[in-house]
Amino acid sequence: MTNTKYDSVSLMKVSDFIGLLYGDSGARDWSEMRRFANLTALRNHPDHGYFVSNFWRGPLLYSLVRKLHPKIIVELGTGRGYGAVAMAAAVRDEAYEAQIHTIDLTPETSEFEWIYADENGIETSRSTSLCSFWGKELPAELTNRISFHCADTATVHSILEQESLEADLVFIDGDHSYFGVALDFYSSHSRSAEGAVFVFDDYSDRSGYGVKRLIDGQLSDLYEIQPLDMESDSAYDVEMDHRMAVVNPRGHSVDVSFPKPGSLRFAMLDLRRNIRSILVNIVRRVRS
Ligand SMILES: C[S@@+](CC[C@H](N)C(=O)[O-])C[C@H]1O[C@@H](n2cnc3c(N)ncnc32)[C@H](O)[C@@H]1O
């Protein structure tokens, strides 16, 4: 192994990191988070059956929000809402004022087949939309705290600029290709507050994923990085899929600059992301 930053220096189990945040190693009750995960993060694998995909991102995001009290929270890539709901629960439990903005290309009224486990733990699916499912299945005291934006995550700077906001905590979980994740980071960083913390999903070696390349290549010399290994109950494929990384976990003020939205470098990355996406789609069609 050549990458010591990743493999030996500071890789930590997510529950140990959560213990550090709380300053103890006590067991915690994650039953509410399990309910949310069953509703918003269940998947079905042809060989392995139903599983919750990366359960531990919920407890991680919940604990970060409880301990850091970020006022402006931004999630890039809403999916079905597990991350956003976990963070909203932390804001509720700390009883403080915060805005949670979550962004996805899929409109909130678009219907798709939603897999979930009901209150009896029975796995099922139905055709529904984010708006409709949240309204029926998730507590309004949580969903009311979340603002959904239908947009390309690489334009988050414009959304924040329009509302004169700067992000304190950013969860980056949209397009995992190198160009996609770099654009998402540069875009959100350009509208981030001093000491902002960035959480990345999928800090892994999976083919086509660029989170690790961005963090190891561009961020690890500038920021403190905390790579996190998920617990073994995270998903059937935990070893391969589900490492995460917290960039600037202690919220230090770091004086750095990256390609700005509107710059030639940013535009070139966007172009390369779009070309890559076209090529990936062509390859998929040829193979199917
Ligand atoms: C892994 S899911 C997000 C899961 C969610 N963060 C959670 O914790 O449950 C990734 C989401 O990113 C969205 N996405 C991918 N690329 C995007 C882009 N360029 N702009 C906006 N959304 C994007 C996809 O539509 C998908 O819903």
mmCIF file of C-alpha atoms and ligand atoms in Angstrom:
data_model
loop_
_atom_site.group_PDB
_atom_site.id
_atom_site.type_symbol
_atom_site.label_atom_id
_atom_site.label_comp_id
_atom_site.label_asym_id
_atom_site.label_seq_id
_atom_site.Cartn_x
_atom_site.Cartn_y
_atom_site.Cartn_z
ATOM 1 C CA MET A 1 0.000 0.000 0.000
ATOM 2 C CA THR A 2 1.408 3.372 -0.917
ATOM 3 C CA ASN A 3 -1.158 5.813 0.370
ATOM 4 C CA THR A 4 -0.351 6.153 4.035
ATOM 5 C CA LYS A 5 -2.763 9.068 4.570
ATOM 6 C CA TYR A 6 -5.632 6.748 3.702
ATOM 7 C CA ASP A 7 -4.495 3.399 4.873
ATOM 8 C CA SER A 8 -2.714 3.701 8.142
ATOM 9 C CA VAL A 9 -2.306 7.161 9.588
ATOM 10 C CA SER A 10 -5.764 8.230 10.533
ATOM 11 C CA LEU A 11 -8.476 5.908 9.222
ATOM 12 C CA MET A 12 -10.982 5.667 12.075
ATOM 13 C CA LYS A 13 -14.185 3.718 12.633
ATOM 14 C CA VAL A 14 -17.165 6.008 12.320
ATOM 15 C CA SER A 15 -18.511 5.076 15.773
ATOM 16 C CA ASP A 16 -15.131 5.975 17.353
ATOM 17 C CA PHE A 17 -15.257 9.341 15.588
ATOM 18 C CA ILE A 18 -18.800 9.887 16.876
ATOM 19 C CA GLY A 19 -17.559 8.994 20.373
ATOM 20 C CA LEU A 20 -14.808 11.611 20.007
ATOM 21 C CA LEU A 21 -17.379 14.229 19.024
ATOM 22 C CA TYR A 22 -19.430 13.489 22.153
ATOM 23 C CA GLY A 23 -16.321 13.045 24.325
ATOM 24 C CA ASP A 24 -17.279 9.535 25.444
ATOM 25 C CA SER A 25 -17.419 6.000 24.124
ATOM 26 C CA GLY A 26 -20.935 5.161 25.308
ATOM 27 C CA ALA A 27 -23.397 3.201 23.197
ATOM 28 C CA ARG A 28 -26.072 5.352 21.621
ATOM 29 C CA ASP A 29 -29.653 4.649 20.655
ATOM 30 C CA TRP A 30 -29.881 4.947 16.876
ATOM 31 C CA SER A 31 -33.391 3.481 16.596
ATOM 32 C CA GLU A 32 -34.912 6.667 15.169
ATOM 33 C CA MET A 33 -32.096 6.848 12.620
ATOM 34 C CA ARG A 34 -32.747 3.193 11.681
ATOM 35 C CA ARG A 35 -36.386 4.055 11.028
ATOM 36 C CA PHE A 36 -35.367 6.946 8.787
ATOM 37 C CA ALA A 37 -32.841 4.749 6.971
ATOM 38 C CA ASN A 38 -35.496 2.057 6.400
ATOM 39 C CA LEU A 39 -37.701 4.694 4.815
ATOM 40 C CA THR A 40 -35.100 6.603 2.799
ATOM 41 C CA ALA A 41 -32.010 4.455 2.203
ATOM 42 C CA LEU A 42 -33.242 0.912 1.519
ATOM 43 C CA ARG A 43 -32.030 -0.800 -1.636
ATOM 44 C CA ASN A 44 -32.559 -4.203 -3.181
ATOM 45 C CA HIS A 45 -29.679 -6.226 -4.570
ATOM 46 C CA PRO A 46 -30.437 -9.180 -6.881
ATOM 47 C CA ASP A 47 -28.154 -11.517 -4.859
ATOM 48 C CA HIS A 48 -28.124 -9.960 -1.398
ATOM 49 C CA GLY A 49 -31.736 -8.822 -1.048
ATOM 50 C CA TYR A 50 -32.802 -5.691 0.819
ATOM 51 C CA PHE A 51 -30.185 -3.663 2.649
ATOM 52 C CA VAL A 52 -29.772 -0.160 4.014
ATOM 53 C CA SER A 53 -27.095 1.576 2.030
ATOM 54 C CA ASN A 54 -24.496 3.132 4.350
ATOM 55 C CA PHE A 55 -26.623 3.430 7.495
ATOM 56 C CA TRP A 56 -23.813 5.192 9.370
ATOM 57 C CA ARG A 57 -23.908 8.391 7.358
ATOM 58 C CA GLY A 58 -27.065 9.208 9.342
ATOM 59 C CA PRO A 59 -25.491 8.961 12.822
ATOM 60 C CA LEU A 60 -22.352 10.729 11.533
ATOM 61 C CA LEU A 61 -24.222 13.730 10.086
ATOM 62 C CA TYR A 62 -26.573 13.837 13.079
ATOM 63 C CA SER A 63 -23.642 13.932 15.520
ATOM 64 C CA LEU A 64 -21.692 16.536 13.543
ATOM 65 C CA VAL A 65 -24.709 18.837 13.502
ATOM 66 C CA ARG A 66 -25.393 18.323 17.212
ATOM 67 C CA LYS A 67 -21.831 19.124 18.130
ATOM 68 C CA LEU A 68 -20.956 21.883 15.644
ATOM 69 C CA HIS A 69 -24.309 23.712 15.500
ATOM 70 C CA PRO A 70 -23.824 24.818 11.879
ATOM 71 C CA LYS A 71 -26.340 27.524 10.999
ATOM 72 C CA ILE A 72 -26.280 26.993 7.242
ATOM 73 C CA ILE A 73 -26.187 23.327 6.239
ATOM 74 C CA VAL A 74 -25.943 22.298 2.599
ATOM 75 C CA GLU A 75 -26.369 18.830 1.137
ATOM 76 C CA LEU A 76 -25.319 18.199 -2.467
ATOM 77 C CA GLY A 77 -27.351 15.229 -3.705
ATOM 78 C CA THR A 78 -30.647 14.718 -1.821
ATOM 79 C CA GLY A 79 -31.436 11.188 -2.999
ATOM 80 C CA ARG A 80 -34.449 10.105 -0.933
ATOM 81 C CA GLY A 81 -33.460 12.344 1.971
ATOM 82 C CA TYR A 82 -31.695 10.218 4.597
ATOM 83 C CA GLY A 83 -28.828 12.706 5.111
ATOM 84 C CA ALA A 84 -31.097 15.756 5.203
ATOM 85 C CA VAL A 85 -33.546 14.147 7.647
ATOM 86 C CA ALA A 86 -30.716 12.979 9.931
ATOM 87 C CA MET A 87 -29.370 16.546 10.072
ATOM 88 C CA ALA A 88 -32.857 17.987 10.640
ATOM 89 C CA ALA A 89 -33.292 15.607 13.613
ATOM 90 C CA ALA A 90 -30.085 16.980 15.144
ATOM 91 C CA VAL A 91 -31.300 20.583 14.722
ATOM 92 C CA ARG A 92 -34.592 19.583 16.376
ATOM 93 C CA ASP A 93 -32.828 17.818 19.265
ATOM 94 C CA GLU A 94 -30.465 20.735 19.899
ATOM 95 C CA ALA A 95 -33.389 23.168 19.586
ATOM 96 C CA TYR A 96 -31.380 25.785 17.700
ATOM 97 C CA GLU A 97 -32.061 27.738 14.508
ATOM 98 C CA ALA A 98 -30.522 26.401 11.304
ATOM 99 C CA GLN A 99 -31.313 26.250 7.614
ATOM 100 C CA ILE A 100 -30.855 22.977 5.726
ATOM 101 C CA HIS A 101 -30.601 23.317 1.946
ATOM 102 C CA THR A 102 -30.526 20.143 -0.133
ATOM 103 C CA ILE A 103 -30.022 20.043 -3.893
ATOM 104 C CA ASP A 104 -30.779 17.405 -6.497
ATOM 105 C CA LEU A 105 -31.388 17.238 -10.237
ATOM 106 C CA THR A 106 -34.472 15.045 -9.760
ATOM 107 C CA PRO A 107 -37.515 17.288 -9.269
ATOM 108 C CA GLU A 108 -39.318 16.778 -5.955
ATOM 109 C CA THR A 109 -42.539 15.911 -7.795
ATOM 110 C CA SER A 110 -41.005 13.318 -10.158
ATOM 111 C CA GLU A 111 -42.291 9.844 -9.435
ATOM 112 C CA PHE A 112 -40.007 6.818 -9.241
ATOM 113 C CA GLU A 113 -40.091 3.382 -7.625
ATOM 114 C CA TRP A 114 -39.257 3.962 -3.939
ATOM 115 C CA ILE A 115 -38.098 0.942 -1.919
ATOM 116 C CA TYR A 116 -38.637 1.122 1.836
ATOM 117 C CA ALA A 117 -39.503 -0.900 4.911
ATOM 118 C CA ASP A 118 -42.792 -0.029 6.605
ATOM 119 C CA GLU A 119 -43.286 0.322 10.380
ATOM 120 C CA ASN A 120 -43.512 -3.492 10.690
ATOM 121 C CA GLY A 121 -40.196 -3.910 8.917
ATOM 122 C CA ILE A 122 -41.866 -5.319 5.788
ATOM 123 C CA GLU A 123 -39.946 -4.363 2.667
ATOM 124 C CA THR A 124 -42.056 -2.948 -0.102
ATOM 125 C CA SER A 125 -41.989 -0.349 -2.863
ATOM 126 C CA ARG A 126 -44.342 2.106 -4.479
ATOM 127 C CA SER A 127 -44.232 4.693 -7.197
ATOM 128 C CA THR A 128 -43.986 8.057 -5.477
ATOM 129 C CA SER A 129 -42.074 11.334 -5.411
ATOM 130 C CA LEU A 130 -39.856 12.966 -2.812
ATOM 131 C CA CYS A 131 -42.546 15.514 -2.047
ATOM 132 C CA SER A 132 -45.304 12.965 -1.642
ATOM 133 C CA PHE A 133 -43.278 10.368 0.321
ATOM 134 C CA TRP A 134 -41.856 12.945 2.733
ATOM 135 C CA GLY A 135 -45.345 14.382 3.273
ATOM 136 C CA LYS A 136 -46.838 10.978 4.118
ATOM 137 C CA GLU A 137 -44.040 9.060 5.846
ATOM 138 C CA LEU A 138 -41.670 11.492 7.544
ATOM 139 C CA PRO A 139 -42.338 13.823 10.480
ATOM 140 C CA ALA A 140 -43.253 17.354 9.381
ATOM 141 C CA GLU A 141 -41.206 18.731 12.293
ATOM 142 C CA LEU A 142 -38.165 17.481 10.318
ATOM 143 C CA THR A 143 -39.134 17.987 6.676
ATOM 144 C CA ASN A 144 -40.302 21.558 7.459
ATOM 145 C CA ARG A 145 -36.718 22.398 8.357
ATOM 146 C CA ILE A 146 -35.419 21.330 4.924
ATOM 147 C CA SER A 147 -35.443 23.454 1.748
ATOM 148 C CA PHE A 148 -35.221 21.404 -1.435
ATOM 149 C CA HIS A 149 -33.703 22.955 -4.590
ATOM 150 C CA CYS A 150 -33.956 21.262 -7.951
ATOM 151 C CA ALA A 151 -30.636 22.190 -9.582
ATOM 152 C CA ASP A 152 -27.218 20.975 -10.626
ATOM 153 C CA THR A 153 -25.163 20.734 -7.434
ATOM 154 C CA ALA A 154 -22.275 22.503 -9.183
ATOM 155 C CA THR A 155 -24.445 25.638 -9.171
ATOM 156 C CA VAL A 156 -24.885 25.678 -5.394
ATOM 157 C CA HIS A 157 -22.824 28.892 -5.257
ATOM 158 C CA SER A 158 -25.619 30.696 -7.170
ATOM 159 C CA ILE A 159 -28.310 29.359 -4.820
ATOM 160 C CA LEU A 160 -26.355 30.496 -1.761
ATOM 161 C CA GLU A 161 -25.456 33.813 -3.362
ATOM 162 C CA GLN A 162 -29.105 34.577 -4.191
ATOM 163 C CA GLU A 163 -30.005 34.105 -0.540
ATOM 164 C CA SER A 164 -26.809 35.826 0.762
ATOM 165 C CA LEU A 165 -25.780 32.673 2.611
ATOM 166 C CA GLU A 166 -22.444 31.054 3.416
ATOM 167 C CA ALA A 167 -22.356 27.354 4.272
ATOM 168 C CA ASP A 168 -21.035 26.162 7.636
ATOM 169 C CA LEU A 169 -21.406 22.441 6.914
ATOM 170 C CA VAL A 170 -21.502 20.863 3.459
ATOM 171 C CA PHE A 171 -22.320 17.204 2.785
ATOM 172 C CA ILE A 172 -21.077 16.324 -0.711
ATOM 173 C CA ASP A 173 -22.914 13.262 -2.035
ATOM 174 C CA GLY A 174 -23.973 13.957 -5.645
ATOM 175 C CA ASP A 175 -21.972 13.125 -8.782
ATOM 176 C CA HIS A 176 -19.067 11.015 -7.500
ATOM 177 C CA SER A 177 -16.891 11.316 -10.615
ATOM 178 C CA TYR A 178 -13.706 13.343 -10.144
ATOM 179 C CA PHE A 179 -14.964 16.271 -12.229
ATOM 180 C CA GLY A 180 -18.368 16.187 -10.523
ATOM 181 C CA VAL A 181 -17.042 16.105 -6.989
ATOM 182 C CA ALA A 182 -14.377 18.743 -7.712
ATOM 183 C CA LEU A 183 -17.012 21.102 -9.156
ATOM 184 C CA ASP A 184 -19.272 20.480 -6.162
ATOM 185 C CA PHE A 185 -16.473 21.219 -3.733
ATOM 186 C CA TYR A 186 -15.237 24.351 -5.561
ATOM 187 C CA SER A 187 -18.781 25.649 -5.969
ATOM 188 C CA SER A 188 -19.750 25.155 -2.303
ATOM 189 C CA HIS A 189 -16.352 26.269 -1.017
ATOM 190 C CA SER A 190 -16.722 29.573 -2.868
ATOM 191 C CA ARG A 191 -19.775 30.325 -0.678
ATOM 192 C CA SER A 192 -18.572 28.772 2.589
ATOM 193 C CA ALA A 193 -18.057 30.464 5.950
ATOM 194 C CA GLU A 194 -14.733 30.636 7.766
ATOM 195 C CA GLY A 195 -14.083 27.267 9.418
ATOM 196 C CA ALA A 196 -16.602 25.419 7.260
ATOM 197 C CA VAL A 197 -16.586 21.622 7.528
ATOM 198 C CA PHE A 198 -17.011 19.424 4.426
ATOM 199 C CA VAL A 199 -18.214 15.827 4.636
ATOM 200 C CA PHE A 200 -17.717 13.553 1.638
ATOM 201 C CA ASP A 201 -19.458 10.255 1.018
ATOM 202 C CA ASP A 202 -17.695 7.443 -0.851
ATOM 203 C CA TYR A 203 -14.049 8.174 -0.115
ATOM 204 C CA SER A 204 -13.203 4.943 -1.868
ATOM 205 C CA ASP A 205 -11.156 3.283 -4.578
ATOM 206 C CA ARG A 206 -14.193 2.350 -6.666
ATOM 207 C CA SER A 207 -13.707 2.725 -10.353
ATOM 208 C CA GLY A 208 -15.229 5.949 -11.679
ATOM 209 C CA TYR A 209 -15.235 7.614 -8.239
ATOM 210 C CA GLY A 210 -13.097 10.712 -7.751
ATOM 211 C CA VAL A 211 -13.655 11.665 -4.104
ATOM 212 C CA LYS A 212 -10.400 10.110 -2.935
ATOM 213 C CA ARG A 213 -8.453 11.667 -5.808
ATOM 214 C CA LEU A 214 -9.750 15.143 -4.929
ATOM 215 C CA ILE A 215 -9.124 14.808 -1.197
ATOM 216 C CA ASP A 216 -5.729 13.099 -1.347
ATOM 217 C CA GLY A 217 -4.491 15.167 -4.277
ATOM 218 C CA GLN A 218 -5.775 18.636 -3.446
ATOM 219 C CA LEU A 219 -7.113 18.912 0.091
ATOM 220 C CA SER A 220 -4.953 16.747 2.340
ATOM 221 C CA ASP A 221 -1.992 19.174 2.411
ATOM 222 C CA LEU A 222 -4.270 22.116 3.229
ATOM 223 C CA TYR A 223 -6.810 20.715 5.664
ATOM 224 C CA GLU A 224 -6.997 18.212 8.467
ATOM 225 C CA ILE A 225 -8.736 15.172 6.966
ATOM 226 C CA GLN A 226 -10.512 12.455 8.897
ATOM 227 C CA PRO A 227 -11.152 9.382 6.748
ATOM 228 C CA LEU A 228 -13.822 7.152 8.235
ATOM 229 C CA ASP A 229 -14.390 3.440 7.958
ATOM 230 C CA MET A 230 -18.017 2.403 8.296
ATOM 231 C CA GLU A 231 -19.194 -0.271 10.732
ATOM 232 C CA SER A 232 -19.723 -3.801 9.482
ATOM 233 C CA ASP A 233 -23.521 -3.414 9.636
ATOM 234 C CA SER A 234 -23.402 -0.509 7.189
ATOM 235 C CA ALA A 235 -24.229 -2.576 4.094
ATOM 236 C CA TYR A 236 -23.427 -5.992 2.656
ATOM 237 C CA ASP A 237 -20.595 -4.464 0.618
ATOM 238 C CA VAL A 238 -19.210 -2.187 3.337
ATOM 239 C CA GLU A 239 -15.554 -3.044 2.772
ATOM 240 C CA MET A 240 -15.668 -1.815 -0.776
ATOM 241 C CA ASP A 241 -18.167 0.978 -0.853
ATOM 242 C CA HIS A 242 -18.665 3.096 2.104
ATOM 243 C CA ARG A 243 -15.748 5.040 3.407
ATOM 244 C CA MET A 244 -16.416 8.673 4.137
ATOM 245 C CA ALA A 245 -14.160 11.629 4.923
ATOM 246 C CA VAL A 246 -14.581 14.726 7.041
ATOM 247 C CA VAL A 247 -12.494 17.637 5.791
ATOM 248 C CA ASN A 248 -11.626 20.220 8.456
ATOM 249 C CA PRO A 249 -13.367 18.294 11.289
ATOM 250 C CA ARG A 250 -12.321 20.812 13.935
ATOM 251 C CA GLY A 251 -13.614 23.771 11.935
ATOM 252 C CA HIS A 252 -10.279 25.592 11.692
ATOM 253 C CA SER A 253 -10.025 28.760 9.682
ATOM 254 C CA VAL A 254 -8.034 27.744 6.585
ATOM 255 C CA ASP A 255 -6.888 30.359 4.095
ATOM 256 C CA VAL A 256 -7.068 28.594 0.735
ATOM 257 C CA SER A 257 -8.454 29.322 -2.680
ATOM 258 C CA PHE A 258 -9.710 27.026 -5.406
ATOM 259 C CA PRO A 259 -10.957 27.544 -8.966
ATOM 260 C CA LYS A 260 -13.873 29.956 -8.705
ATOM 261 C CA PRO A 261 -17.218 29.481 -10.454
ATOM 262 C CA GLY A 262 -17.068 31.639 -13.581
ATOM 263 C CA SER A 263 -13.322 31.038 -14.043
ATOM 264 C CA LEU A 264 -11.928 29.295 -17.131
ATOM 265 C CA ARG A 265 -10.699 26.376 -14.978
ATOM 266 C CA PHE A 266 -14.190 25.863 -13.539
ATOM 267 C CA ALA A 267 -15.747 26.012 -17.018
ATOM 268 C CA MET A 268 -13.199 23.459 -18.321
ATOM 269 C CA LEU A 269 -13.971 21.060 -15.474
ATOM 270 C CA ASP A 270 -17.674 21.441 -16.230
ATOM 271 C CA LEU A 271 -17.035 20.698 -19.903
ATOM 272 C CA ARG A 272 -14.966 17.625 -19.035
ATOM 273 C CA ARG A 273 -17.665 16.415 -16.619
ATOM 274 C CA ASN A 274 -20.289 16.710 -19.343
ATOM 275 C CA ILE A 275 -18.129 14.940 -21.951
ATOM 276 C CA ARG A 276 -17.409 12.145 -19.457
ATOM 277 C CA SER A 277 -21.088 11.772 -18.673
ATOM 278 C CA ILE A 278 -21.960 11.514 -22.406
ATOM 279 C CA LEU A 279 -19.245 8.874 -22.913
ATOM 280 C CA VAL A 280 -20.372 6.858 -19.874
ATOM 281 C CA ASN A 281 -23.941 6.859 -21.203
ATOM 282 C CA ILE A 282 -22.792 5.727 -24.661
ATOM 283 C CA VAL A 283 -20.776 2.858 -23.142
ATOM 284 C CA ARG A 284 -23.781 1.822 -21.010
ATOM 285 C CA ARG A 285 -26.061 1.766 -24.050
ATOM 286 C CA VAL A 286 -23.583 -0.231 -26.119
ATOM 287 C CA ARG A 287 -23.202 -2.791 -23.315
ATOM 288 C CA SER A 288 -26.944 -3.205 -22.671
HETATM 289 C C1 LIG B 1 -26.206 8.965 -3.335
HETATM 290 S S1 LIG B 1 -27.583 9.935 -3.702
HETATM 291 C C2 LIG B 1 -27.659 11.066 -2.373
HETATM 292 C C3 LIG B 1 -28.040 10.430 -1.081
HETATM 293 C C4 LIG B 1 -28.353 11.416 0.028
HETATM 294 N N1 LIG B 1 -27.285 12.354 0.208
HETATM 295 C C5 LIG B 1 -28.632 10.694 1.316
HETATM 296 O O1 LIG B 1 -27.882 10.874 2.299
HETATM 297 O O2 LIG B 1 -29.607 9.951 1.366
HETATM 298 C C6 LIG B 1 -26.938 10.924 -5.006
HETATM 299 C C7 LIG B 1 -27.939 11.922 -5.550
HETATM 300 O O3 LIG B 1 -27.201 12.915 -6.263
HETATM 301 C C8 LIG B 1 -27.979 13.344 -7.355
HETATM 302 N N2 LIG B 1 -27.057 13.959 -8.331
HETATM 303 C C9 LIG B 1 -26.043 13.361 -9.023
HETATM 304 N N3 LIG B 1 -25.406 14.277 -9.790
HETATM 305 C C10 LIG B 1 -26.025 15.458 -9.578
HETATM 306 C C11 LIG B 1 -25.829 16.777 -10.079
HETATM 307 N N4 LIG B 1 -24.859 17.067 -10.940
HETATM 308 N N5 LIG B 1 -26.657 17.755 -9.648
HETATM 309 C C12 LIG B 1 -27.665 17.469 -8.760
HETATM 310 N N6 LIG B 1 -27.884 16.251 -8.251
HETATM 311 C C13 LIG B 1 -27.081 15.250 -8.647
HETATM 312 C C14 LIG B 1 -28.695 12.105 -7.852
HETATM 313 O O4 LIG B 1 -29.886 12.466 -8.503
HETATM 314 C C15 LIG B 1 -28.941 11.355 -6.537
HETATM 315 O O5 LIG B 1 -30.244 11.612 -6.058
#
